[in-house]
Short mmCIF file of C-alpha atoms and ligand atoms in Angstrom, two decimals:
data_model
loop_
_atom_site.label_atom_id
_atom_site.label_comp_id
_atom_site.label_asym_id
_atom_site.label_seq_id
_atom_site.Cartn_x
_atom_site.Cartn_y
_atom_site.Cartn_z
CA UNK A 1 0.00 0.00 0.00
CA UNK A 2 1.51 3.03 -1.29
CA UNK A 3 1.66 6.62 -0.31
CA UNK A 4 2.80 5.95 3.00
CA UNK A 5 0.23 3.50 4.50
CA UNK A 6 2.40 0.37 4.35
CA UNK A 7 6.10 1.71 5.80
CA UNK A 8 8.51 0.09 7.58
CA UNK A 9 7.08 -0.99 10.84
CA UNK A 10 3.73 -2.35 9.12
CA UNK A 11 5.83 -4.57 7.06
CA UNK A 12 8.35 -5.79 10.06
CA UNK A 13 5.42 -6.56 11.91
CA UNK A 14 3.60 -8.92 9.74
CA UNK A 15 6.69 -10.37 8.36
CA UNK A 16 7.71 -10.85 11.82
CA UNK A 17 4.73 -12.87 12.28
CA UNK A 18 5.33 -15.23 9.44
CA UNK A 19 3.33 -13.16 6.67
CA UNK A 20 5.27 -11.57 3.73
CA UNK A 21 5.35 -7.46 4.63
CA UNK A 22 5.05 -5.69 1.94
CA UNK A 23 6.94 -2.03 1.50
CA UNK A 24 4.37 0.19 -0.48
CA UNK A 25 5.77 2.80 -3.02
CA UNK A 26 7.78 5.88 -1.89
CA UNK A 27 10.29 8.43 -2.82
CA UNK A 28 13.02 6.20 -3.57
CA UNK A 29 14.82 7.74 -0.81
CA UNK A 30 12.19 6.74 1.09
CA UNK A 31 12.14 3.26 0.04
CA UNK A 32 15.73 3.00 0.88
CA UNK A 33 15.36 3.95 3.90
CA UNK A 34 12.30 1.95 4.94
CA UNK A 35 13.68 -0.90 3.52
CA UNK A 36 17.01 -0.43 5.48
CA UNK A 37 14.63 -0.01 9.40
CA UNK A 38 12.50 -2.81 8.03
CA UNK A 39 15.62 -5.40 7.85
CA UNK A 40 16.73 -4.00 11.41
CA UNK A 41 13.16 -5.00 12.95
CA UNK A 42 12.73 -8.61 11.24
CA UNK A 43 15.41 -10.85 9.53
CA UNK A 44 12.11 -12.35 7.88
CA UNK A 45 11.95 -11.55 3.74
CA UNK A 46 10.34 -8.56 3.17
CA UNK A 47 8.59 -7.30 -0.61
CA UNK A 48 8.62 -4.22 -2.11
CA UNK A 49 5.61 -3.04 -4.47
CA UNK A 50 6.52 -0.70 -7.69
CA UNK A 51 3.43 0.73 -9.27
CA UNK A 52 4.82 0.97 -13.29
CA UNK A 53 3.28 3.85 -14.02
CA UNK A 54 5.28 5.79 -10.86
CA UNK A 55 8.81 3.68 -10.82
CA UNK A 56 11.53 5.04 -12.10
CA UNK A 57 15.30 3.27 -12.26
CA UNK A 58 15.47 4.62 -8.89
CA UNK A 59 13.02 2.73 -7.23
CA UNK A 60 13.76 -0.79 -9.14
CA UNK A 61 17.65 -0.19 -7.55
CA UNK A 62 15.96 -0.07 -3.99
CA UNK A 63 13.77 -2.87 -4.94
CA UNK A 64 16.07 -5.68 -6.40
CA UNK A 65 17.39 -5.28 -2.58
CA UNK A 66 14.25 -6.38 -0.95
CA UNK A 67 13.42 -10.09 -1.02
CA UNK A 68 10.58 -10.19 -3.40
CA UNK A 69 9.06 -7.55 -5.78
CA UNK A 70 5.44 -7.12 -6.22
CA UNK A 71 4.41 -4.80 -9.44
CA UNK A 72 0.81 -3.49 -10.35
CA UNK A 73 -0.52 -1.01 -12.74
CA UNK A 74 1.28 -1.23 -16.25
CA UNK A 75 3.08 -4.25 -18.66
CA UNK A 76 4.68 -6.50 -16.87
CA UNK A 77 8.31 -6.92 -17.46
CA UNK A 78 10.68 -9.14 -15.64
CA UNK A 79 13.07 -6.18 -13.97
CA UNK A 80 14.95 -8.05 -11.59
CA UNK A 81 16.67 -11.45 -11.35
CA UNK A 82 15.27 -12.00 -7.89
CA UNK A 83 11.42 -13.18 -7.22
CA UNK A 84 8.97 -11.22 -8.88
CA UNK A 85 5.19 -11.13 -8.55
CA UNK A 86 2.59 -8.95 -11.01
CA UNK A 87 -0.69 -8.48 -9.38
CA UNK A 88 -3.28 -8.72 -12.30
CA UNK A 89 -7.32 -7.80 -12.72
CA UNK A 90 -7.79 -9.55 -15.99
CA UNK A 91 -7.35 -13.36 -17.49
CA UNK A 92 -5.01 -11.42 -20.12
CA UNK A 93 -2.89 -9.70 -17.73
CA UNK A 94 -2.40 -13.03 -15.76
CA UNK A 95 -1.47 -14.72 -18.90
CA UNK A 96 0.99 -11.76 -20.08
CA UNK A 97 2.54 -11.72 -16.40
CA UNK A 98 3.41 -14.84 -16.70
CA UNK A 99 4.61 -15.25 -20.03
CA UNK A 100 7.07 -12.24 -18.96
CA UNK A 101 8.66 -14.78 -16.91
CA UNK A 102 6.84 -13.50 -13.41
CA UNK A 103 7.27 -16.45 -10.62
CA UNK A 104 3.61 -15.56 -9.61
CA UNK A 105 0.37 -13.42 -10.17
CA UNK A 106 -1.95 -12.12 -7.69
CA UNK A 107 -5.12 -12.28 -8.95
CA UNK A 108 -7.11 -8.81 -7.66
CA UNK A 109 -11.18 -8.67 -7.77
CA UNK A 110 -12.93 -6.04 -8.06
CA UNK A 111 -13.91 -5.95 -4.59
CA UNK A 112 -10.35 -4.83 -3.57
CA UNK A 113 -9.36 -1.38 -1.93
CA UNK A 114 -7.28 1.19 -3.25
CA UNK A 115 -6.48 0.80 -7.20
CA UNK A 116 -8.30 -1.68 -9.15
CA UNK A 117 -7.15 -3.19 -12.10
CA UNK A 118 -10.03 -5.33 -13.87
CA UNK A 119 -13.53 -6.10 -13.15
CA UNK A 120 -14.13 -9.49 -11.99
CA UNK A 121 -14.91 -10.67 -8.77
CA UNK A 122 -11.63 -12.13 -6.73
CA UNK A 123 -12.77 -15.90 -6.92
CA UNK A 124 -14.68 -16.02 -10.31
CA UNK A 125 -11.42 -14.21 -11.55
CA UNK A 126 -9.44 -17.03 -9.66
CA UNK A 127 -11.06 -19.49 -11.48
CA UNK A 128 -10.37 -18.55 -14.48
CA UNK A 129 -6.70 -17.50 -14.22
CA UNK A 130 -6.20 -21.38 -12.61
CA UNK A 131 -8.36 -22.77 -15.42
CA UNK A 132 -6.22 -21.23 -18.16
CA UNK A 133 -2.28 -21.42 -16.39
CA UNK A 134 -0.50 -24.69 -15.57
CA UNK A 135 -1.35 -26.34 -12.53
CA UNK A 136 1.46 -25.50 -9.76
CA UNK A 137 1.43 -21.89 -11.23
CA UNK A 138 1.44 -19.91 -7.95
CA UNK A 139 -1.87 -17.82 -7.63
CA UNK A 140 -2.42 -15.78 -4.62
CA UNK A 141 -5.83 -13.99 -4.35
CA UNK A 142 -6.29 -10.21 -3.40
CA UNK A 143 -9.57 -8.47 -2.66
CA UNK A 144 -12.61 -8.65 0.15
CA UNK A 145 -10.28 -10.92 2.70
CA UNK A 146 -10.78 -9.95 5.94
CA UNK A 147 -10.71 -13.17 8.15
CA UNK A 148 -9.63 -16.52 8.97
CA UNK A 149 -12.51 -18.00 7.42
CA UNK A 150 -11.73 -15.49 3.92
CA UNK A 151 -8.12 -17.06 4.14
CA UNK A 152 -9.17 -20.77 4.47
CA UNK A 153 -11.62 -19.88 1.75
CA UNK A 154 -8.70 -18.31 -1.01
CA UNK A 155 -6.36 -21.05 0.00
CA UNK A 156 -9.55 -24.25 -0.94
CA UNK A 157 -9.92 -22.62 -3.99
CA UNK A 158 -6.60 -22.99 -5.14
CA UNK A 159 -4.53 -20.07 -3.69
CA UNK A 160 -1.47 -20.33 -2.88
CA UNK A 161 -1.46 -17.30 -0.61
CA UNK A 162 -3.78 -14.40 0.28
CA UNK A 163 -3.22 -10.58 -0.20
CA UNK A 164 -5.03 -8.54 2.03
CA UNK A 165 -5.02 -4.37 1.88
CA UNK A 166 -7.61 -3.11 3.61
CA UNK A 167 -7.39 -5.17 7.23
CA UNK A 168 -3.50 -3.95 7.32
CA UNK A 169 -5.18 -0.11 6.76
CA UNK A 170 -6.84 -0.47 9.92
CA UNK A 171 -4.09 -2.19 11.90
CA UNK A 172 -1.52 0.09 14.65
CA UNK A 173 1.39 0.13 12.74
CA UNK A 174 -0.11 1.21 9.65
CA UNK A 175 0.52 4.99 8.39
CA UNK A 176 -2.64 5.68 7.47
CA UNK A 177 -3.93 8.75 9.94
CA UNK A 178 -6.00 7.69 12.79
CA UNK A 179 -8.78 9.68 11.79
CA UNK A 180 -8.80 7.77 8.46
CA UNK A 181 -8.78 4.15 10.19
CA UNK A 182 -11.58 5.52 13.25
CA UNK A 183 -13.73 6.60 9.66
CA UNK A 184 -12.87 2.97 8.17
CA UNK A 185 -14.23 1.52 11.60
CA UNK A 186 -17.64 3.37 10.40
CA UNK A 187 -17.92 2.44 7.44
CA UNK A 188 -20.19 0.19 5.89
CA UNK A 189 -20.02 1.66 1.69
CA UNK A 190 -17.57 2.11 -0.62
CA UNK A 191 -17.60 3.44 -4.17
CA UNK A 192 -15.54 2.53 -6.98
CA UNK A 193 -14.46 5.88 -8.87
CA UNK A 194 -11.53 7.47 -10.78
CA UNK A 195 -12.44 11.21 -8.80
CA UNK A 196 -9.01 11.23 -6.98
CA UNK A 197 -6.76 10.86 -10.57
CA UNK A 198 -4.79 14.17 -10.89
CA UNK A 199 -1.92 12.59 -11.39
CA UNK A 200 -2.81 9.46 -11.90
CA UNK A 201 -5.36 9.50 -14.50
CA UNK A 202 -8.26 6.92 -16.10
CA UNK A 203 -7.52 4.19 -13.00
CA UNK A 204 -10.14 3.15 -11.10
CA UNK A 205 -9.86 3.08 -7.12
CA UNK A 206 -12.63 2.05 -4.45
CA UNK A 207 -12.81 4.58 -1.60
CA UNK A 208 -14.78 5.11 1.36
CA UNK A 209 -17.25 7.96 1.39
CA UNK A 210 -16.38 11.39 2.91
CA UNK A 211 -16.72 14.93 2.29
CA UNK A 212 -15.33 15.08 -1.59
CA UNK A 213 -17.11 12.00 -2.41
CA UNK A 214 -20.50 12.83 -1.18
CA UNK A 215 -20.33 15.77 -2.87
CA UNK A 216 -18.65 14.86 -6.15
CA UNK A 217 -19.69 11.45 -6.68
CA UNK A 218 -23.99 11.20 -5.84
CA UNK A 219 -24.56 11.72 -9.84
CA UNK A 220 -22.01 9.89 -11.22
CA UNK A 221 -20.07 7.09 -9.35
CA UNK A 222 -16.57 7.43 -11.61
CA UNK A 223 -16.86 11.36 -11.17
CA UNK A 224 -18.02 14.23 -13.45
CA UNK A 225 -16.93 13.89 -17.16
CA UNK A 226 -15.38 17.30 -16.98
CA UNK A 227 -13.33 16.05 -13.84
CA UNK A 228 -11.47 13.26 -15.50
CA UNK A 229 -10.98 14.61 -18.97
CA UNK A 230 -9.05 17.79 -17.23
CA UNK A 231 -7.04 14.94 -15.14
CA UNK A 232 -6.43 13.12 -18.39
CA UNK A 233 -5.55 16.27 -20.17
CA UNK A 234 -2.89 16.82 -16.93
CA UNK A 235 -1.41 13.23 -16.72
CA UNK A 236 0.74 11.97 -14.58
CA UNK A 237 1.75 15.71 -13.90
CA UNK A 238 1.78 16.00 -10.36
CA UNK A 239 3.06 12.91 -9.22
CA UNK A 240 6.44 13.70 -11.11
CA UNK A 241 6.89 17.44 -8.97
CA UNK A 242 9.34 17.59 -6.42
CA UNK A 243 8.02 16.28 -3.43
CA UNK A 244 8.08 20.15 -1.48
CA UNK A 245 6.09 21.34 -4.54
CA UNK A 246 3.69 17.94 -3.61
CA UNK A 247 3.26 19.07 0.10
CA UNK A 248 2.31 22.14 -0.63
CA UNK A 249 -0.25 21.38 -3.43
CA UNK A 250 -1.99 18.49 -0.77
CA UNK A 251 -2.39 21.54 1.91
CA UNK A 252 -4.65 23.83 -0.74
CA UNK A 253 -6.70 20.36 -1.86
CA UNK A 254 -9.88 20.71 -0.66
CA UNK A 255 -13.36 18.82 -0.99
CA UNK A 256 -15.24 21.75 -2.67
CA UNK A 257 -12.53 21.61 -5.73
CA UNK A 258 -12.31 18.63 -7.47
CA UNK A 259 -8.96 18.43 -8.38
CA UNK A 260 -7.84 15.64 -6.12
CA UNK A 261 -4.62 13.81 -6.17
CA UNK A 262 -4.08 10.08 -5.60
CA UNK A 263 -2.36 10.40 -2.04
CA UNK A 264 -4.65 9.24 0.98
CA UNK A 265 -4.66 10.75 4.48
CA UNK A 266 -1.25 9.20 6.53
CA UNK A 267 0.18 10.33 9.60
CA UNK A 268 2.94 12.90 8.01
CA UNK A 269 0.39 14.37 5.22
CA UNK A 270 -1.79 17.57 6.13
CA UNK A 271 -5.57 16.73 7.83
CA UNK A 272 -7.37 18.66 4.88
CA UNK A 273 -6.56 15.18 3.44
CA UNK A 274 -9.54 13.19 5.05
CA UNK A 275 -12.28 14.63 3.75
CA UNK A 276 -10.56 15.90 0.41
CA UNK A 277 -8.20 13.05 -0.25
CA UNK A 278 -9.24 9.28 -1.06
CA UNK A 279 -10.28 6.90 1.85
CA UNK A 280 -9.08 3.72 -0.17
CA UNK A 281 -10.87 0.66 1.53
CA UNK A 282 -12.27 -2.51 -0.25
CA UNK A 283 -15.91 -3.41 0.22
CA UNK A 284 -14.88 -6.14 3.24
CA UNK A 285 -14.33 -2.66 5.24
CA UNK A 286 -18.42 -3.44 6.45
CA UNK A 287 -16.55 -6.57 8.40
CA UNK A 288 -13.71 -4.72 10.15
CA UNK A 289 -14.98 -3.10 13.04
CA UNK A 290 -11.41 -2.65 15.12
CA UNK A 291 -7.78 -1.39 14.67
CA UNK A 292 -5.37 -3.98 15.81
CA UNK A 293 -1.69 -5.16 15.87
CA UNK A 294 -0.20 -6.38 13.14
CA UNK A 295 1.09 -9.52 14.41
CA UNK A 296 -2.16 -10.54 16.20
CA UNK A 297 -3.89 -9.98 12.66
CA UNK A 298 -1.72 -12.14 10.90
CA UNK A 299 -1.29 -14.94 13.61
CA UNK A 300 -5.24 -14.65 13.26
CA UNK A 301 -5.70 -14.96 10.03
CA UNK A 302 -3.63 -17.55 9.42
CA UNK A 303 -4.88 -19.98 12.56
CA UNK A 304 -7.90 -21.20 9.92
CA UNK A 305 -5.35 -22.36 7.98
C1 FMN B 1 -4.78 1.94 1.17
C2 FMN B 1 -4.48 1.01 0.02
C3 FMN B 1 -3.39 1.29 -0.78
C4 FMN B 1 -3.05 0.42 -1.82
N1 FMN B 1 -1.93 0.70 -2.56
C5 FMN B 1 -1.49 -0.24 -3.45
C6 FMN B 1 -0.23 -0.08 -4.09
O1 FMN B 1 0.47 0.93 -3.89
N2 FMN B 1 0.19 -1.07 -4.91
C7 FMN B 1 -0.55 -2.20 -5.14
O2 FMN B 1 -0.10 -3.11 -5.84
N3 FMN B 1 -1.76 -2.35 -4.59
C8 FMN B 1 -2.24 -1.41 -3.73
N4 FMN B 1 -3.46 -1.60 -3.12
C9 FMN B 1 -4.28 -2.77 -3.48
C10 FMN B 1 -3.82 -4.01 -2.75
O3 FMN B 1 -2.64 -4.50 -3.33
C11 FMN B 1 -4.86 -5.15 -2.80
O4 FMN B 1 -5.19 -5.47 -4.12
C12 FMN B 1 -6.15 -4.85 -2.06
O5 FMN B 1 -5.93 -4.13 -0.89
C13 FMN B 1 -6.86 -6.14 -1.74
O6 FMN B 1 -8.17 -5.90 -1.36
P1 FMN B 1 -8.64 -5.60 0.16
O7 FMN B 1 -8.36 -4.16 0.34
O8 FMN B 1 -10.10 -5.95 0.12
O9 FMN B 1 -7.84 -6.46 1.08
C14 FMN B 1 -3.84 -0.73 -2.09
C15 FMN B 1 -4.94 -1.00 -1.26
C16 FMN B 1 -5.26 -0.15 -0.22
C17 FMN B 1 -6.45 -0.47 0.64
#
């Protein structure tokens, strides 16, 4: 989880506790340095995720360091000699990750939080990926787990491992702002929309409702027209400023101007962010009604099994 949710002591934790941690995207300074406090909390493997569209050389020389690499959003392409895992939304992007020599997909449904890549539930997608690669082909299954029963589930249909975003928002080491985790404890909706795309344009993300949602998104669930074609027409603009030029541009964002960048509300971005940033969360947020340790949640979830 990028932006600054998953950091450091959210992935020491659950590797610590025999899951595989998972660094989210960062400056690559940032990365560096995560991945540097990460190794001095566990000696357990930890990943690092590159989203394509955002990685640069930079990041892929922080990430060949980390244990595994886990890529999302663009063509896959084997970048590193170590293990690599694409996590796909489609049949075709399974099939394309693995023909570009990835060790294993994670196959995302569309019930997942943050970005979502295709359209098909997470087990109907399974299915098909498993129907269509060789058997032994390791699948692991993102999207709507929340429990030890949602683990045992992924695992009897043919997962090899599961991927879970949205219980890890709402644990105590994770970076998203309190606020944002006490409003994930409330809530019971989520909307799939492309609203918060400056930046990151014509990519679909499923949010919790606040302030810029309710008001933005009661008409139109992906946004005004006028919204996205004047995010398109910007591109990938903002996400390549300096990162001062960044800060400053999150502290003017506000709900009542729908020009809203990708970055959610964590712990060092400004608090305008919770009602006018995006409150990623997957639709198994109506389950999770606590913020826990990391450990515990992982030693929890993987007692079923
Ligand atoms: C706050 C948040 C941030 C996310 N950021 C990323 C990311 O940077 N890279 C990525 O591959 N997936 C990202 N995802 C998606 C997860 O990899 C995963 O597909 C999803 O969380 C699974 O669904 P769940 O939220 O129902 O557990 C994010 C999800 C959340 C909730």
């Amino acid at each position: 989880m990028g932006g600054g949710v998953a950091r450091w002591g959210l992935a020491a934790a659950v590797s610590e506790a025999g899951g595989l941690g998972t660094l989210g995207i960062l400056s690559p300074a940032g990365l560096a340095s995560d991945l540097k406090k990460a190794r001095a909390a566990t000696d357990k493997p930890i990943a690092v995720n590159l989203l394509l569209n955002l990685a640069r050389e930079k990041h892929w020389e922080v990430a060949r360091e980390a244990d595994v690499v886990v890529t999302f959003w663009g063509k896959p392409r084997r970048r590193t000699e170590g293990i690599w895992l694409h996590q796909c939304g489609s049949l075709q992007e399974a099939v394309a990750a693995r023909a570009a020599g990835a060790d294993g997909v994670i196959v995302q449904g569309v019930e997942a939080g943050g970005h979502v890549r295709g359209t098909t539930p997470a087990f109907e997608l399974l299915d098909q990926v498993r129907a269509a690669l060789p058997d032994g082909y390791p699948l692991l299954l993102a999207g709507g787990i929340a429990d030890a029963a949602d683990v045992r589930r992924a695992l009897d249909a043919g997962a090899e491992a599961a991927v879970l975003g949205t219980r890890f928002v709402m644990s105590d080491e994770s970076g998203a702002r309190t606020a944002y985790k006490q409003r994930l404890m409330e809530s019971r909706e989520t909307v799939l929309t492309e609203l918060f795309g400056l930046g990151w344009p014509d990519a679909t993300h499923r949010v919790a409702w606040n302030e810029a949602a309710d008001r933005w998104l009661r008409d139109d669930p992906l946004g005004p027209r006028w919204v996205r074609l004047a995010n398109r027409a910007a591109g990938p603009l903002l996400s390549r400023l300096p990162d001062s030029l960044q800060g400053s541009t999150l502290k003017r964002q506000s709900a009542s101007i729908p020009f809203l960048s990708p970055q959610p509300p964590t712990s060092n971005t400004p608090p305008n962010l919770l009602d006018s940033g995006p409150l990623y969360a997957g639709e198994c947020v109506a389950r999770i009604h606590d913020i826990r340790p990391a450990g515990e949640l992982v030693r929890e979830l993987a007692d079923g099994s």
